[in-house]
Amino acid sequence: MLRNVYLKTLRDSRKSILFYSIGVVALGLYVTLFYPTIRDATGFTDFLEDLPEVFQSIVGDAETYTTAEGFLNVEVFSFMGPMIVSIFAIIAGTSAIAGEEESHTLDQLLANPISRASILLQKAAGLLTGLLALSVALGIGLIAGSRIAGFDLAITGTIQAIASLYVLGATLGLLALSVGAATGRKGLAGGVAAGVGVVGFLLDTFLSVVEILEPARFVSVFYYFNSNDVILNGINAAHLATLIGITAVAVAVAVWRFEQRDVAV
Amino acid sequence: MTEAISTAGLTKFYGEHRGVIDVNLEIREGEVFGLLGPNGAGKTTCIRLFLDFIHPTSGSATILGLDSRADSVRIRQDTGYLPGEFVTYEKLTVLDLLTYFANLRGGNLGRAKTLADRFNLDLTRKIGELSRGNRQKVGLVQAFMSDPRLLILDEPTSALDPLLQQEFHRLVLEEAAAGKTLFISSHMLSEVEIICDRVGIIREGSLVTVEEVSALRERALTRVEIEFNDPVSPADFEALEGVTDVVVSDHRLTCSVTGSVDSLIKAAARHTVNRIESAQPGLEEVFLAYYSDETGKESSGAA
């Protein structure tokens, strides 16, 4: 695990990958095992139908709770999933370069014959691999849970939703990594990425219910992540391509800035 | 003969703050070069420029014949670096860290293990548990383990105890004998005097002078105090070559001698000498003389 920067990155985050993976498996199991109870409670859907639209957009409408996919869309892919995955990704992203710089270990790493671009890209690859582990864990939790609870879950839709979640996590994580690499400031890196995530979430929820503002939804990362309810309707390729494009630009700028700038002692 | 390090008008400003200004240095391959100066003079800035941790505001540095900016990775392949305060991954064991860095360098741990033995370094301990001195030993081992052509050492011994400093000095002399180039920054002149061939003195970002250690030593003043059996006259000594600051009180003479003390000894021998004392010239004295000189010039120039 000490062969190169990529493997060292994974080694450093092995505990965090393990704990977060356990977390998302637990989330997957919890939600799927809970689903039959909600589905069978007819009073609950009647109650939801009476709610104002704005609340329905948050907790989901009645339909949400009558299909497994609709339920998972609200319980896993609207808030809890993105939150856990984003926190993991942002922490990994901030510690990658800015974290090393602030703990003064970057100098000695850079004293080795390795380019800054390579360090950045290997650390980014480490982050993406960690996220992949979380995604697989979430998939296992959901699919295993649905089997145990005895209901059919649309596997393709679930995998697509997880893939979309993966892209969201990668976007926020690599944004944190990029800001950190470009500036050397861990707090700024985490702040920007968390800000983009939290503001994106709030904006998406808010803009989707205020009809006149609906066209402005495109400013939020959450819009690209799941505005079309991926688990129900499949991946929106243009949306994911947008996130991937933004991330690629951020990483490219970060490589350029990281190569150009002075590294702090 | 190629130059191991050569800089042309190397200048670094951190925004408004001065790092180094117009440094022109030529360090031959196989040389042990000492960069001397007080804290904040620009020693570390020079070193960070050489290793491409920071980029010059203007001017350039050529290391091992390669441009410090464009060919930095190739330069670092052949360069070992040790900072004054070696900071690295605290959670790794010493062995893990050395393994990691050896892998990044595409080398093996053979020499690292020999060096660790020599400096009595426990490979199984975690870096975070080590004392400052032991941590510095790890830094020393990682700097030398790949057997690099050039070693850049920034105040390498500041955290080592005197015994280890001596062992380190022996290592430096061995490396020098093996044809390696060593660039060592220090504010400890006694150290530079032992291990360096040439010394550059840096002050407020500017390279003030570069001299052979032997030449510096020649310029050094020896303080001599002689106690005679009978009273002597200052006139007997004032005219001697290289002798200054003659003070005679009764039968005791104190003076400063530049270079050889031969003429003074011969003049003294005409009298009965009870006791003679001389203070060994340290580079400290040369250095301080240089500094007070320069400070004097500057303040008068500025006035």
GROMACS .gro file of C-alpha atoms in nm, chain A residues 5-246:
model
  242
    5VAL     CA    1   0.070   0.819  -0.393
    6TYR     CA    2  -0.256   0.660  -0.510
    7LEU     CA    3  -0.222   0.353  -0.290
    8LYS     CA    4  -0.093   0.561   0.000
    9THR     CA    5  -0.405   0.778  -0.032
   10LEU     CA    6  -0.624   0.469  -0.006
   11ARG     CA    7  -0.419   0.340   0.284
   12ASP     CA    8  -0.461   0.670   0.470
   13SER     CA    9  -0.837   0.666   0.419
   14ARG     CA   10  -0.892   0.294   0.473
   15LYS     CA   11  -1.056   0.340   0.812
   16SER     CA   12  -1.275   0.620   0.690
   17ILE     CA   13  -1.375   0.417   0.383
   18LEU     CA   14  -1.461   0.124   0.608
   19PHE     CA   15  -1.670   0.326   0.853
   20TYR     CA   16  -1.857   0.520   0.588
   21SER     CA   17  -1.922   0.197   0.399
   22ILE     CA   18  -2.069   0.041   0.711
   23GLY     CA   19  -2.276   0.357   0.745
   24VAL     CA   20  -2.424   0.339   0.398
   25VAL     CA   21  -2.486  -0.036   0.422
   26ALA     CA   22  -2.677   0.038   0.743
   27LEU     CA   23  -2.868   0.316   0.569
   28GLY     CA   24  -2.957   0.083   0.282
   29LEU     CA   25  -3.072  -0.192   0.516
   30TYR     CA   26  -3.264   0.041   0.744
   31VAL     CA   27  -3.460   0.205   0.465
   32THR     CA   28  -3.539  -0.114   0.276
   33LEU     CA   29  -3.640  -0.306   0.587
   34PHE     CA   30  -3.861  -0.017   0.691
   35TYR     CA   31  -4.031   0.018   0.352
   36PRO     CA   32  -4.297  -0.261   0.383
   37THR     CA   33  -4.432  -0.102   0.702
   38ILE     CA   34  -4.485   0.235   0.529
   39ARG     CA   35  -4.626   0.073   0.214
   40ASP     CA   36  -4.888  -0.113   0.415
   41ALA     CA   37  -4.990   0.184   0.628
   42THR     CA   38  -5.269   0.332   0.416
   43GLY     CA   39  -5.342   0.607   0.661
   44PHE     CA   40  -5.003   0.751   0.595
   45THR     CA   41  -5.057   0.807   0.223
   46ASP     CA   42  -5.395   0.972   0.291
   47PHE     CA   43  -5.218   1.204   0.530
   48LEU     CA   44  -4.955   1.290   0.270
   49GLU     CA   45  -5.213   1.370   0.006
   50ASP     CA   46  -5.356   1.639   0.232
   51LEU     CA   47  -5.020   1.810   0.277
   52PRO     CA   48  -4.938   2.135   0.095
   53GLU     CA   49  -4.726   2.092  -0.215
   54VAL     CA   50  -4.418   2.243  -0.055
   55PHE     CA   51  -4.414   1.972   0.213
   56GLN     CA   52  -4.478   1.704  -0.040
   57SER     CA   53  -4.171   1.818  -0.227
   58ILE     CA   54  -3.971   1.762   0.085
   59VAL     CA   55  -4.114   1.444   0.232
   60GLY     CA   56  -4.248   1.314  -0.100
   61ASP     CA   57  -4.600   1.275  -0.228
   62ALA     CA   58  -4.826   0.979  -0.175
   63GLU     CA   59  -4.696   0.799  -0.482
   64THR     CA   60  -4.353   0.810  -0.331
   65TYR     CA   61  -4.451   0.573  -0.059
   66THR     CA   62  -4.640   0.326  -0.268
   67THR     CA   63  -4.345   0.212  -0.481
   68ALA     CA   64  -4.016   0.089  -0.342
   69GLU     CA   65  -3.818   0.302  -0.586
   70GLY     CA   66  -4.016   0.614  -0.499
   71PHE     CA   67  -3.956   0.546  -0.133
   72LEU     CA   68  -3.582   0.499  -0.179
   73ASN     CA   69  -3.570   0.810  -0.395
   74VAL     CA   70  -3.687   1.018  -0.101
   75GLU     CA   71  -3.529   0.829   0.186
   76VAL     CA   72  -3.189   0.754   0.033
   77PHE     CA   73  -3.127   0.968  -0.272
   78SER     CA   74  -3.277   1.299  -0.166
   79PHE     CA   75  -3.100   1.371   0.157
   80MET     CA   76  -2.931   1.099   0.362
   81GLY     CA   77  -2.733   0.941   0.080
   82PRO     CA   78  -2.605   1.266  -0.070
   83MET     CA   79  -2.521   1.395   0.276
   84ILE     CA   80  -2.313   1.095   0.382
   85VAL     CA   81  -2.140   1.058   0.047
   86SER     CA   82  -2.069   1.432   0.021
   87ILE     CA   83  -1.925   1.455   0.371
   88PHE     CA   84  -1.694   1.163   0.297
   89ALA     CA   85  -1.590   1.312  -0.036
   90ILE     CA   86  -1.537   1.666   0.091
   91ILE     CA   87  -1.327   1.552   0.386
   92ALA     CA   88  -1.116   1.335   0.156
   93GLY     CA   89  -1.085   1.622  -0.092
   94THR     CA   90  -0.976   1.884   0.160
   95SER     CA   91  -0.719   1.660   0.325
   96ALA     CA   92  -0.567   1.549  -0.006
   97ILE     CA   93  -0.343   1.847  -0.086
   98ALA     CA   94  -0.439   2.139   0.140
   99GLY     CA   95  -0.446   1.903   0.438
  100GLU     CA   96  -0.094   1.781   0.366
  101GLU     CA   97   0.022   2.134   0.315
  102GLU     CA   98  -0.127   2.258   0.641
  103SER     CA   99   0.020   1.967   0.834
  104HIS     CA  100   0.356   2.040   0.669
  105THR     CA  101   0.403   1.701   0.507
  106LEU     CA  102   0.369   1.822   0.148
  107ASP     CA  103   0.725   1.956   0.128
  108GLN     CA  104   0.883   1.624   0.198
  109LEU     CA  105   0.649   1.448  -0.045
  110LEU     CA  106   0.742   1.701  -0.312
  111ALA     CA  107   1.111   1.645  -0.246
  112ASN     CA  108   1.066   1.311  -0.417
  113PRO     CA  109   1.090   1.289  -0.796
  114ILE     CA  110   0.722   1.323  -0.867
  115SER     CA  111   0.537   1.604  -1.039
  116ARG     CA  112   0.270   1.803  -0.866
  117ALA     CA  113   0.021   1.711  -1.138
  118SER     CA  114   0.086   1.343  -1.071
  119ILE     CA  115   0.038   1.388  -0.695
  120LEU     CA  116  -0.289   1.571  -0.753
  121LEU     CA  117  -0.423   1.318  -1.001
  122GLN     CA  118  -0.322   1.018  -0.791
  123LYS     CA  119  -0.491   1.167  -0.489
  124ALA     CA  120  -0.800   1.239  -0.697
  125ALA     CA  121  -0.797   0.876  -0.812
  126GLY     CA  122  -0.775   0.768  -0.449
  127LEU     CA  123  -1.079   0.977  -0.367
  128LEU     CA  124  -1.274   0.832  -0.660
  129THR     CA  125  -1.184   0.479  -0.552
  130GLY     CA  126  -1.299   0.546  -0.197
  131LEU     CA  127  -1.628   0.679  -0.331
  132LEU     CA  128  -1.663   0.369  -0.544
  133ALA     CA  129  -1.632   0.155  -0.231
  134LEU     CA  130  -1.910   0.355  -0.066
  135SER     CA  131  -2.130   0.321  -0.373
  136VAL     CA  132  -2.086  -0.054  -0.386
  137ALA     CA  133  -2.160  -0.071  -0.013
  138LEU     CA  134  -2.479   0.129  -0.059
  139GLY     CA  135  -2.584  -0.097  -0.346
  140ILE     CA  136  -2.522  -0.405  -0.133
  141GLY     CA  137  -2.722  -0.257   0.155
  142LEU     CA  138  -3.019  -0.169  -0.064
  143ILE     CA  139  -3.031  -0.489  -0.264
  144ALA     CA  140  -2.970  -0.715   0.034
  145GLY     CA  141  -3.233  -0.524   0.233
  146SER     CA  142  -3.493  -0.555  -0.040
  147ARG     CA  143  -3.430  -0.931  -0.058
  148ILE     CA  144  -3.462  -0.969   0.317
  149ALA     CA  145  -3.777  -0.757   0.328
  150GLY     CA  146  -3.915  -0.953   0.036
  151PHE     CA  147  -3.996  -0.691  -0.224
  152ASP     CA  148  -3.879  -0.635  -0.579
  153LEU     CA  149  -3.639  -0.351  -0.634
  154ALA     CA  150  -3.559  -0.224  -0.984
  155ILE     CA  151  -3.189  -0.306  -0.995
  156THR     CA  152  -3.108  -0.097  -1.303
  157GLY     CA  153  -3.276   0.210  -1.161
  158THR     CA  154  -3.106   0.161  -0.826
  159ILE     CA  155  -2.764   0.123  -0.985
  160GLN     CA  156  -2.824   0.433  -1.197
  161ALA     CA  157  -2.927   0.632  -0.893
  162ILE     CA  158  -2.615   0.516  -0.711
  163ALA     CA  159  -2.407   0.613  -1.014
  164SER     CA  160  -2.563   0.958  -1.010
  165LEU     CA  161  -2.491   0.985  -0.638
  166TYR     CA  162  -2.135   0.880  -0.711
  167VAL     CA  163  -2.099   1.163  -0.962
  168LEU     CA  164  -2.239   1.412  -0.710
  169GLY     CA  165  -1.990   1.295  -0.446
  170ALA     CA  166  -1.705   1.305  -0.696
  171THR     CA  167  -1.801   1.658  -0.800
  172LEU     CA  168  -1.804   1.794  -0.445
  173GLY     CA  169  -1.498   1.594  -0.337
  174LEU     CA  170  -1.288   1.692  -0.635
  175LEU     CA  171  -1.406   2.050  -0.602
  176ALA     CA  172  -1.271   2.050  -0.246
  177LEU     CA  173  -0.950   1.887  -0.365
  178SER     CA  174  -0.916   2.141  -0.646
  179VAL     CA  175  -0.973   2.448  -0.430
  180GLY     CA  176  -0.730   2.304  -0.177
  181ALA     CA  177  -0.465   2.234  -0.439
  182ALA     CA  178  -0.509   2.574  -0.599
  183THR     CA  179  -0.494   2.772  -0.274
  184GLY     CA  180  -0.335   2.547  -0.013
  185ARG     CA  181  -0.616   2.640   0.224
  186LYS     CA  182  -0.804   2.355   0.382
  187GLY     CA  183  -1.077   2.565   0.539
  188LEU     CA  184  -1.152   2.741   0.214
  189ALA     CA  185  -1.155   2.413   0.023
  190GLY     CA  186  -1.400   2.249   0.262
  191GLY     CA  187  -1.609   2.565   0.287
  192VAL     CA  188  -1.649   2.610  -0.086
  193ALA     CA  189  -1.738   2.247  -0.150
  194ALA     CA  190  -1.975   2.220   0.147
  195GLY     CA  191  -2.129   2.553   0.047
  196VAL     CA  192  -2.190   2.434  -0.307
  197GLY     CA  193  -2.349   2.117  -0.167
  198VAL     CA  194  -2.567   2.272   0.105
  199VAL     CA  195  -2.674   2.578  -0.096
  200GLY     CA  196  -2.732   2.347  -0.392
  201PHE     CA  197  -2.958   2.127  -0.183
  202LEU     CA  198  -3.156   2.417  -0.037
  203LEU     CA  199  -3.187   2.593  -0.371
  204ASP     CA  200  -3.301   2.282  -0.546
  205THR     CA  201  -3.571   2.216  -0.288
  206PHE     CA  202  -3.678   2.580  -0.281
  207LEU     CA  203  -3.667   2.652  -0.653
  208SER     CA  204  -3.855   2.336  -0.742
  209VAL     CA  205  -4.166   2.454  -0.554
  210VAL     CA  206  -4.158   2.823  -0.645
  211GLU     CA  207  -4.291   2.798  -0.996
  212ILE     CA  208  -4.163   3.132  -1.118
  213LEU     CA  209  -3.807   3.044  -1.013
  214GLU     CA  210  -3.812   2.691  -1.147
  215PRO     CA  211  -3.601   2.781  -1.458
  216ALA     CA  212  -3.320   2.888  -1.224
  217ARG     CA  213  -3.283   2.537  -1.085
  218PHE     CA  214  -2.991   2.475  -1.316
  219VAL     CA  215  -2.759   2.667  -1.079
  220SER     CA  216  -2.774   2.389  -0.821
  221VAL     CA  217  -2.558   2.076  -0.829
  222PHE     CA  218  -2.854   1.886  -0.689
  223TYR     CA  219  -3.053   1.969  -1.000
  224TYR     CA  220  -2.802   1.775  -1.210
  225PHE     CA  221  -2.778   1.500  -0.955
  226ASN     CA  222  -3.138   1.389  -0.911
  227SER     CA  223  -3.393   1.642  -1.038
  228ASN     CA  224  -3.538   1.378  -1.268
  229ASP     CA  225  -3.561   1.114  -0.993
  230VAL     CA  226  -3.300   0.885  -1.142
  231ILE     CA  227  -3.412   0.571  -0.962
  232LEU     CA  228  -3.754   0.605  -1.126
  233ASN     CA  229  -3.666   0.758  -1.462
  234GLY     CA  230  -3.306   0.658  -1.529
  235ILE     CA  231  -2.993   0.865  -1.565
  236ASN     CA  232  -3.012   1.199  -1.739
  237ALA     CA  233  -2.692   1.182  -1.939
  238ALA     CA  234  -2.679   1.556  -2.009
  239HIS     CA  235  -2.707   1.632  -1.637
  240LEU     CA  236  -2.429   1.396  -1.538
  241ALA     CA  237  -2.214   1.517  -1.826
  242THR     CA  238  -2.257   1.870  -1.691
  243LEU     CA  239  -2.133   1.768  -1.347
  244ILE     CA  240  -1.845   1.571  -1.493
  245GLY     CA  241  -1.755   1.863  -1.720
  246ILE     CA  242  -1.754   2.114  -1.434
   0.00000   0.00000   0.00000
